[in-house]
mmCIF file of C-alpha atoms and ligand atoms in Angstrom:
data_model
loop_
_atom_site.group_PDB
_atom_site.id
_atom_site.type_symbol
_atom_site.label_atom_id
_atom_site.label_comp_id
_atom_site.label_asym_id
_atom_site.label_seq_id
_atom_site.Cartn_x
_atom_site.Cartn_y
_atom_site.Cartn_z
ATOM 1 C CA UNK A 1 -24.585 -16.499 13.267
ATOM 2 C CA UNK A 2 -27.604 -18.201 12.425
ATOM 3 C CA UNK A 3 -30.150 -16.540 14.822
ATOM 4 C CA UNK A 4 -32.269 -19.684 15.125
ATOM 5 C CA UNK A 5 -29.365 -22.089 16.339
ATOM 6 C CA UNK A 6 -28.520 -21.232 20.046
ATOM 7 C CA UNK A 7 -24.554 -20.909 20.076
ATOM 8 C CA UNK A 8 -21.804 -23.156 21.925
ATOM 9 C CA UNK A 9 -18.242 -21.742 22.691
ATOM 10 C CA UNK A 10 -16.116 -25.574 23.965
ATOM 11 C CA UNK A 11 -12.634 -25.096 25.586
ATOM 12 C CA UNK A 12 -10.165 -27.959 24.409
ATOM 13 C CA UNK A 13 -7.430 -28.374 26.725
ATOM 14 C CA UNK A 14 -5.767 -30.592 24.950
ATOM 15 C CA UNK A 15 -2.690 -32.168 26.716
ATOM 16 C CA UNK A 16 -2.091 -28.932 28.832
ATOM 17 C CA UNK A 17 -4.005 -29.031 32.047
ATOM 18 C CA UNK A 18 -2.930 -30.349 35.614
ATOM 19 C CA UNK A 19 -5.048 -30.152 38.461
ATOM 20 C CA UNK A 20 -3.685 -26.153 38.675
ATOM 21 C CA UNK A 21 -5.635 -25.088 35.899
ATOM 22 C CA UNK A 22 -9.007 -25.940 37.776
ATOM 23 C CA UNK A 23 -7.921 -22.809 39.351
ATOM 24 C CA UNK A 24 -9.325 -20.926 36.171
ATOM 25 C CA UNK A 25 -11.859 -22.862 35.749
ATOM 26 C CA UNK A 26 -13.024 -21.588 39.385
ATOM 27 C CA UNK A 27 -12.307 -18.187 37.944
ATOM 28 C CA UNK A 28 -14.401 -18.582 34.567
ATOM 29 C CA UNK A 29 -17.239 -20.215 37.190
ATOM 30 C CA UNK A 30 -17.159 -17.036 39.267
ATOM 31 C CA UNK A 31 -17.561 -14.562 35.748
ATOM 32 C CA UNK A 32 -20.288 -16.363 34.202
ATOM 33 C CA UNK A 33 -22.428 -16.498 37.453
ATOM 34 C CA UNK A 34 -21.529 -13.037 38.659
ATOM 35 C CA UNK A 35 -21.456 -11.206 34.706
ATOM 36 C CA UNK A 36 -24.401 -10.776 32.527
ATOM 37 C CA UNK A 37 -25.503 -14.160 31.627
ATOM 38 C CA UNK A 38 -24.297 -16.149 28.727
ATOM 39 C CA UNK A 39 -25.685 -16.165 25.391
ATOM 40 C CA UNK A 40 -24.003 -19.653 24.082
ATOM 41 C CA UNK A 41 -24.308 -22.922 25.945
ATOM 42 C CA UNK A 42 -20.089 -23.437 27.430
ATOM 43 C CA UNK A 43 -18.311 -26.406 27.122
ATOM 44 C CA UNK A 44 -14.821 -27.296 28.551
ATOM 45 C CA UNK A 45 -13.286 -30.612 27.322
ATOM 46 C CA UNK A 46 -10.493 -31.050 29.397
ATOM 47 C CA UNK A 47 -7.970 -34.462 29.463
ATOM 48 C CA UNK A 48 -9.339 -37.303 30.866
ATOM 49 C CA UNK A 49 -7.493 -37.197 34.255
ATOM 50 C CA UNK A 50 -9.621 -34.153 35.407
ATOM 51 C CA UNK A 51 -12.607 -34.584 33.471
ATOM 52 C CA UNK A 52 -14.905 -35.667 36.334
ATOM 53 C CA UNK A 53 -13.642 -32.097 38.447
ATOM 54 C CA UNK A 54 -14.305 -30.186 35.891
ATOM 55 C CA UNK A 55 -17.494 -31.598 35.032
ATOM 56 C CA UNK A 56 -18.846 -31.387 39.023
ATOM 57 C CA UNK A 57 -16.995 -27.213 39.417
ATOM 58 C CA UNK A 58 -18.421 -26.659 36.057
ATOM 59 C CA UNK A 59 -21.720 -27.532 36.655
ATOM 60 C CA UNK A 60 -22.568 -24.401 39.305
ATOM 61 C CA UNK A 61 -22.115 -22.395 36.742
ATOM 62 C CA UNK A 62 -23.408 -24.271 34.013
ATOM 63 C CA UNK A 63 -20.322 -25.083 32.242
ATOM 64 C CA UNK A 64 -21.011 -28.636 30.695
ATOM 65 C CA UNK A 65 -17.706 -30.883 30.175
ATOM 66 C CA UNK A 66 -16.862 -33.174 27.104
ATOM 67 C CA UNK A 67 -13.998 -35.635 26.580
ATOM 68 C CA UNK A 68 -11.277 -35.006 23.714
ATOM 69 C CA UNK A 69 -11.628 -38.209 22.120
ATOM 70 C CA UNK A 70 -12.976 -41.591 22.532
ATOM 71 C CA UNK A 71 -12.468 -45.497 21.425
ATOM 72 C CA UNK A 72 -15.534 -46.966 19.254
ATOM 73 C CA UNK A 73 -15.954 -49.541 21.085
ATOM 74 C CA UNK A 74 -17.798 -49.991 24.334
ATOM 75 C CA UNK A 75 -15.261 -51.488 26.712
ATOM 76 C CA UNK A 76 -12.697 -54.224 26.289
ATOM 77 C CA UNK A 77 -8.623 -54.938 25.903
ATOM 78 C CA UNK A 78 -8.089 -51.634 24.461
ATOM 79 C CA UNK A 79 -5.024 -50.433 27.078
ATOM 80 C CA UNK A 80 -4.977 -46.845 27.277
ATOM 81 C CA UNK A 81 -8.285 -46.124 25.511
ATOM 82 C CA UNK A 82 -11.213 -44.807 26.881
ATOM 83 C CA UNK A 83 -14.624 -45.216 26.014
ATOM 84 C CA UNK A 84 -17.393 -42.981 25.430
ATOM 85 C CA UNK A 85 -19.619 -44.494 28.283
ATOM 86 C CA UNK A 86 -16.801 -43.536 30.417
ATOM 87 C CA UNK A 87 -16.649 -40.192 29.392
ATOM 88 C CA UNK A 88 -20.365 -40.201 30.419
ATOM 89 C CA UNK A 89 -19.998 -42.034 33.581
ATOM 90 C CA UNK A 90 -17.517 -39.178 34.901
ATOM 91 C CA UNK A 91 -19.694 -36.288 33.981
ATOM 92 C CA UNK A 92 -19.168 -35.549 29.876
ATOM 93 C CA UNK A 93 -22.108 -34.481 27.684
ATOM 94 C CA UNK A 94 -19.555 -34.171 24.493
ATOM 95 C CA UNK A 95 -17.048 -35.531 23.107
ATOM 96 C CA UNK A 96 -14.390 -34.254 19.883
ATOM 97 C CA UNK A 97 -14.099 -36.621 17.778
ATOM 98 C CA UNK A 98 -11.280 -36.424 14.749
ATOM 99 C CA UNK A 99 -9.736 -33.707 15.730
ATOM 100 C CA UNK A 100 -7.225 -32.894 13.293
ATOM 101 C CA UNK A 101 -4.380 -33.990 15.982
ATOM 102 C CA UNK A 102 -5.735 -37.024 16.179
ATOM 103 C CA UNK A 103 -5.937 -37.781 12.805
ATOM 104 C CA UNK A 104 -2.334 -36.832 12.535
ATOM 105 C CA UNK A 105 -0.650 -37.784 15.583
ATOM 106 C CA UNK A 106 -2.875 -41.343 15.548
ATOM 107 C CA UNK A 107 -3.408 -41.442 12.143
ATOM 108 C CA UNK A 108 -7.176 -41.720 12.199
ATOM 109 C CA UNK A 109 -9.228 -41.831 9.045
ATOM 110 C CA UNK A 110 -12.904 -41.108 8.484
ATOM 111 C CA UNK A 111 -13.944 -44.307 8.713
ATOM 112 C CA UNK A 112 -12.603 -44.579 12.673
ATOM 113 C CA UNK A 113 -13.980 -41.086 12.975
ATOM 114 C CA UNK A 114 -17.654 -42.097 12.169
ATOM 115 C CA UNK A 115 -17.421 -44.908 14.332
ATOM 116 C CA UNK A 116 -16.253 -43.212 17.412
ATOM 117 C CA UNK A 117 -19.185 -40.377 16.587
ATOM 118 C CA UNK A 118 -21.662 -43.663 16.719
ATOM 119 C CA UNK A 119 -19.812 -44.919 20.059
ATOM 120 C CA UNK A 120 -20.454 -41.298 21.363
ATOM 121 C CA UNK A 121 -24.151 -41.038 20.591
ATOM 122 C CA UNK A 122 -24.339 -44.561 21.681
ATOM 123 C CA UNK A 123 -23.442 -43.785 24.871
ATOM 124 C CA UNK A 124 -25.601 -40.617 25.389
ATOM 125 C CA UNK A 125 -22.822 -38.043 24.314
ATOM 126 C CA UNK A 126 -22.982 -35.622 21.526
ATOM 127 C CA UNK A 127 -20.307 -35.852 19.241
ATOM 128 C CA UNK A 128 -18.208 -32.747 18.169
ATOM 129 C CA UNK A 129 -16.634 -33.835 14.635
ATOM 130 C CA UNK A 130 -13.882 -32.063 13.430
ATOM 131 C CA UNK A 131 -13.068 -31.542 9.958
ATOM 132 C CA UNK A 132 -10.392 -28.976 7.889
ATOM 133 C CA UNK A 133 -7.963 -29.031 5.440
ATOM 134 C CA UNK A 134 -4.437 -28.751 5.050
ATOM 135 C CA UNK A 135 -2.193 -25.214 4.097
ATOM 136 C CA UNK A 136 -1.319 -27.144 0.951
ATOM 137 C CA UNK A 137 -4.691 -28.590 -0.110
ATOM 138 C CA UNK A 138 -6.162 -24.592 0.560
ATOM 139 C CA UNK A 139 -3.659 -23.456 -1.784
ATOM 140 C CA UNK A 140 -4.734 -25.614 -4.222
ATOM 141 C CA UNK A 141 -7.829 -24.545 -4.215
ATOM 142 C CA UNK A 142 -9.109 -27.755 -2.727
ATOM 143 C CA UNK A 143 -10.373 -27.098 0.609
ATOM 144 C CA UNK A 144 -14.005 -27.466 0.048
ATOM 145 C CA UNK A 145 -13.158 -30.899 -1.517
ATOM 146 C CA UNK A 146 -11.780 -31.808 1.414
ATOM 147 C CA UNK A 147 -13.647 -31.194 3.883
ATOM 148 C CA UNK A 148 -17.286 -32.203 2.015
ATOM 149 C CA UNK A 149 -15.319 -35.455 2.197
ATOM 150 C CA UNK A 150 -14.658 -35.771 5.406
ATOM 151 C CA UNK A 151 -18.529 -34.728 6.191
ATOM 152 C CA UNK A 152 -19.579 -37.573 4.319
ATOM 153 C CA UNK A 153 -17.741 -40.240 5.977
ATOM 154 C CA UNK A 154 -17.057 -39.085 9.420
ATOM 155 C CA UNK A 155 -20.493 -37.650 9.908
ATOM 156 C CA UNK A 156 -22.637 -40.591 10.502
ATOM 157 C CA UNK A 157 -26.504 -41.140 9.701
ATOM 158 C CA UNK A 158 -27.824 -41.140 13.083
ATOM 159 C CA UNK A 159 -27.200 -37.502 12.709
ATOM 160 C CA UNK A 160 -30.163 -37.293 11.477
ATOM 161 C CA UNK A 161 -31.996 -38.413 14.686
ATOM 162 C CA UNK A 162 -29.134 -36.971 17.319
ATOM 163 C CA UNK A 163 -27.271 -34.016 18.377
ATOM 164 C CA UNK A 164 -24.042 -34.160 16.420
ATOM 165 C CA UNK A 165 -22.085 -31.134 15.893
ATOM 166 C CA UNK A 166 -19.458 -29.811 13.379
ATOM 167 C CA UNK A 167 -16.383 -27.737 13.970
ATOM 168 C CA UNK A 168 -14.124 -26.582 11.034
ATOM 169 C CA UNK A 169 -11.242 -26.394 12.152
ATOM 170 C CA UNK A 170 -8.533 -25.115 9.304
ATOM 171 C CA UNK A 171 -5.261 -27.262 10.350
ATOM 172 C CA UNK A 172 -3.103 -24.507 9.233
ATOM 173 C CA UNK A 173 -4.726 -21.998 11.539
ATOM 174 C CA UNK A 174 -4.367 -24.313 14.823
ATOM 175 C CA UNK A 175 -2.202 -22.624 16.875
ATOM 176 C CA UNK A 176 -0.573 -20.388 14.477
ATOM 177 C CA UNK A 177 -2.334 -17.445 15.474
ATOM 178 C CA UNK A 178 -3.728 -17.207 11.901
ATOM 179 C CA UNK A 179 -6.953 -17.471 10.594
ATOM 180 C CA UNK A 180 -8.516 -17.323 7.183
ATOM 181 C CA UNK A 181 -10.533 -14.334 5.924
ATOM 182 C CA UNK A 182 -14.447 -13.834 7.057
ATOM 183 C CA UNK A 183 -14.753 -14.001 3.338
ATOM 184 C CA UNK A 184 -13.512 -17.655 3.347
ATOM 185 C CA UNK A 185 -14.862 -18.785 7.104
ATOM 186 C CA UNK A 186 -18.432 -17.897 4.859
ATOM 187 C CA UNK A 187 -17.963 -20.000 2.486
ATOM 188 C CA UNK A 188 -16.672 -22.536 3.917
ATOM 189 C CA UNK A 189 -19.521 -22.934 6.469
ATOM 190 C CA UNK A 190 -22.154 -22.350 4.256
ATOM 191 C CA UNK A 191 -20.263 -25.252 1.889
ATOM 192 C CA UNK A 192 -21.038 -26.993 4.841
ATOM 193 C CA UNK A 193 -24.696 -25.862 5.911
ATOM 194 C CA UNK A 194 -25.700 -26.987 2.091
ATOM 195 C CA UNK A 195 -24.170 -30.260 2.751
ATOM 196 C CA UNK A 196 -25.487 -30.959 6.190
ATOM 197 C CA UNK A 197 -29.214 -29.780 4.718
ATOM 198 C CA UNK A 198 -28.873 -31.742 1.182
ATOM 199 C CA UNK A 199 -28.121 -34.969 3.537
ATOM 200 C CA UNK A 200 -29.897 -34.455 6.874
ATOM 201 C CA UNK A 201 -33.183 -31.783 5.597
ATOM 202 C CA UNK A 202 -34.747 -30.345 7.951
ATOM 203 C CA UNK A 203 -32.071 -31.358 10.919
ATOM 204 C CA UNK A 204 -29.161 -30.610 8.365
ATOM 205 C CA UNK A 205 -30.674 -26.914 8.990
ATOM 206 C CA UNK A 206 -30.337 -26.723 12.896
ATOM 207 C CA UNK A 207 -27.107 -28.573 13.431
ATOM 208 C CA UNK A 208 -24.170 -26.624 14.597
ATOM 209 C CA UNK A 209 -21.160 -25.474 12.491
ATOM 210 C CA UNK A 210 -18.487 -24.406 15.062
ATOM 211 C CA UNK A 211 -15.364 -22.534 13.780
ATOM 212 C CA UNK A 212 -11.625 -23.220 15.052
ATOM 213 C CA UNK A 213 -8.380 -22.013 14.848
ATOM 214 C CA UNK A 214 -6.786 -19.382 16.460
ATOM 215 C CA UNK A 215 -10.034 -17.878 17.877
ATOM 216 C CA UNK A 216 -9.333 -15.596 20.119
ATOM 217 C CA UNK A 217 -10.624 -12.372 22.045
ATOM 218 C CA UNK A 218 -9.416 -9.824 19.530
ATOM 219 C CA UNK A 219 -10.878 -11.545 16.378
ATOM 220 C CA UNK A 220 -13.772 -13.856 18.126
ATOM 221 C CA UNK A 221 -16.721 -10.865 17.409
ATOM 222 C CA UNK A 222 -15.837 -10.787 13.956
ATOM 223 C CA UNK A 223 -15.338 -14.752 13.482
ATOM 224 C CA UNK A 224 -18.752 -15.725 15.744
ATOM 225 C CA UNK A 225 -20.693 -13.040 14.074
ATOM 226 C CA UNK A 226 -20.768 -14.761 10.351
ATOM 227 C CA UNK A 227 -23.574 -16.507 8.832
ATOM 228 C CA UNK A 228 -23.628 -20.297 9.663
ATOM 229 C CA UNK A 229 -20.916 -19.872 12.376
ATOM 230 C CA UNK A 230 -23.059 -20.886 15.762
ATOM 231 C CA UNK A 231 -20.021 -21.091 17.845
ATOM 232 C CA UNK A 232 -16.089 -21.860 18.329
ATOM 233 C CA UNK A 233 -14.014 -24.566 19.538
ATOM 234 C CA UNK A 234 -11.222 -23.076 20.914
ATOM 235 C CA UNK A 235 -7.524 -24.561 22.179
ATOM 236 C CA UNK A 236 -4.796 -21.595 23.815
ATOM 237 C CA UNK A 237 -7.046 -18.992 24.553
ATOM 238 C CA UNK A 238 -9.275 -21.516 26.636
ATOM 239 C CA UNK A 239 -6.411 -22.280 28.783
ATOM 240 C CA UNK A 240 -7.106 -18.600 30.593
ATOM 241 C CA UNK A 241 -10.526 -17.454 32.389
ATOM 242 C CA UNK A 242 -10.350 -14.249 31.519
ATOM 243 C CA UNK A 243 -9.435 -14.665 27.293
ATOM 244 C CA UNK A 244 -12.243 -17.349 27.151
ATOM 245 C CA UNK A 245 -15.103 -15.354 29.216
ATOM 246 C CA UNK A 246 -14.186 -12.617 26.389
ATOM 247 C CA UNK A 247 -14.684 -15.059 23.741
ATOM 248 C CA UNK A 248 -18.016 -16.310 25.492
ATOM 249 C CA UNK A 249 -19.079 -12.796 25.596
ATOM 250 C CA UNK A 250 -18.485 -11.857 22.166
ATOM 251 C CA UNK A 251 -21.352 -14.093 21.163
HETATM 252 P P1 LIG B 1 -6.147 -22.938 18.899
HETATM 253 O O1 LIG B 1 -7.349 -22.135 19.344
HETATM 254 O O2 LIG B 1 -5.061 -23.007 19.932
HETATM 255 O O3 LIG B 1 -5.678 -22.520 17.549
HETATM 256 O O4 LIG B 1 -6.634 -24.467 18.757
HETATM 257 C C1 LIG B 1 -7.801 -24.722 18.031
HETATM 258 C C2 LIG B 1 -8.149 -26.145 18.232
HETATM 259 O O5 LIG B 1 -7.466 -27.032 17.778
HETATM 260 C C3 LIG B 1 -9.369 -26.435 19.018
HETATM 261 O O6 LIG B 1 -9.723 -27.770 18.925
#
């Protein structure tokens, strides 16, 4: 971890949570305020249905919510969407933006990325852009390819004057309880750090590089500890109080 960046450990919920699961929420709440205080700023981005709960339970304990996703444009007759003002009107301070999911399940390109990361730092949010390759482009050898790519166009310019943030996020190891070696997490994120610094200077050299992908509480010391790593987006193991306290505390 880079000892000058303050970490951040976000929960995504993905499409999992009814109002039940504020029950753990309540129970993560009640750790960090009664256990030794965290080291990394929290984040829980749950869906948009209980976004506003989580944001108002969160707060007492200083968890800070974020949306999963947003439309680029400000309002309008986009049925179903939701924009990132609204995200900050119920309570968000972040929002993901091209999460690999998304890209897949929506097929989003770079170009709709970068222009939902300018909706979300046009509304006052800060941006978490996701980027990672495929199992079949990593075998190939061309993962670093890929993902400098997707930096360059989903990352947008004002960047360099905002809070944006970066998660890597390996598609192969979402969900699949894999991850890739410490080895390659390095290089990958310091791929990225040269990237971010080459384009952004100075800033490029205090943004934040999360890792995700099967983080969890038996391999999150090892993961959170490597250079250029300042933090972890995590899906499953957010989903329980107790697995993503650990995870918090391993920072
Ligand atoms: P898992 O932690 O469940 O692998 O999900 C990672 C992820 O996609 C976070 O955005």
């Amino acid at each position: 971890m880079t000892t000058t960046i303050s970490p951040l450990i976000a929960g995504n919920w993905k499409m999992n949570c009814l109002r039940g699961l504020l029950d753990e929420l309540t129970a993560l709440a009640g750790m960090l305020t009664t256990g030794e205080a965290p080291r990394a700023i929290v984040v829980i981005c749950p869906p948009a249905t209980i976004l506003s709960e989580v944001a108002q339970l969160g707060a007492i304990a200083g968890i800070q919510a974020g949306g999963q996703d947003c439309h680029a444009q400000a309002h309008g007759a986009h049925t179903g969407d939701i924009s990132a003002g609204m995200l900050a009107d119920a309570g968000a301070q972040y929002v993901i933006v091209g999460h690999s999911e998304r890209r897949a399940d929506h097929g989003e390109i770079d170009a709709q990325v970068l222009a939902k990361a300018e909706a979300a730092i046009g509304a006052g949010l800060k941006p978490i852009v996701c980027v990672g390759e495929t199992e079949a482009q990593r075998d190939s050898g061309e993962a670093e390819t890929v993902v400098a790519a997707q930096l360059a166009a989903s990352v947008p310019d004002a960047a360099g004057q905002h809070e944006v943030i970066v998660a890597y996020e390996p598609i192969w190891a979402i969900g699949t309880g894999r991850t890739p070696t410490v080895q390659d997490i390095t290089h990958m994120h310091a791929a990225i750090r040269q990237q971010l610094t080459a384009r952004f200077a100075e800033k490029g050299l205090t943004m934040r590089i999360l890792y995700g992908g099967s983080l969890k509480p038996q391999n999150a010391r090892k993961i959170l500890a490597v250079e250029n790593v300042n933090g972890g987006l995590v899906g499953g193991a957010s989903l329980l109080a107790k697995d993503f306290y650990t995870i918090i505390s391993s920072v």
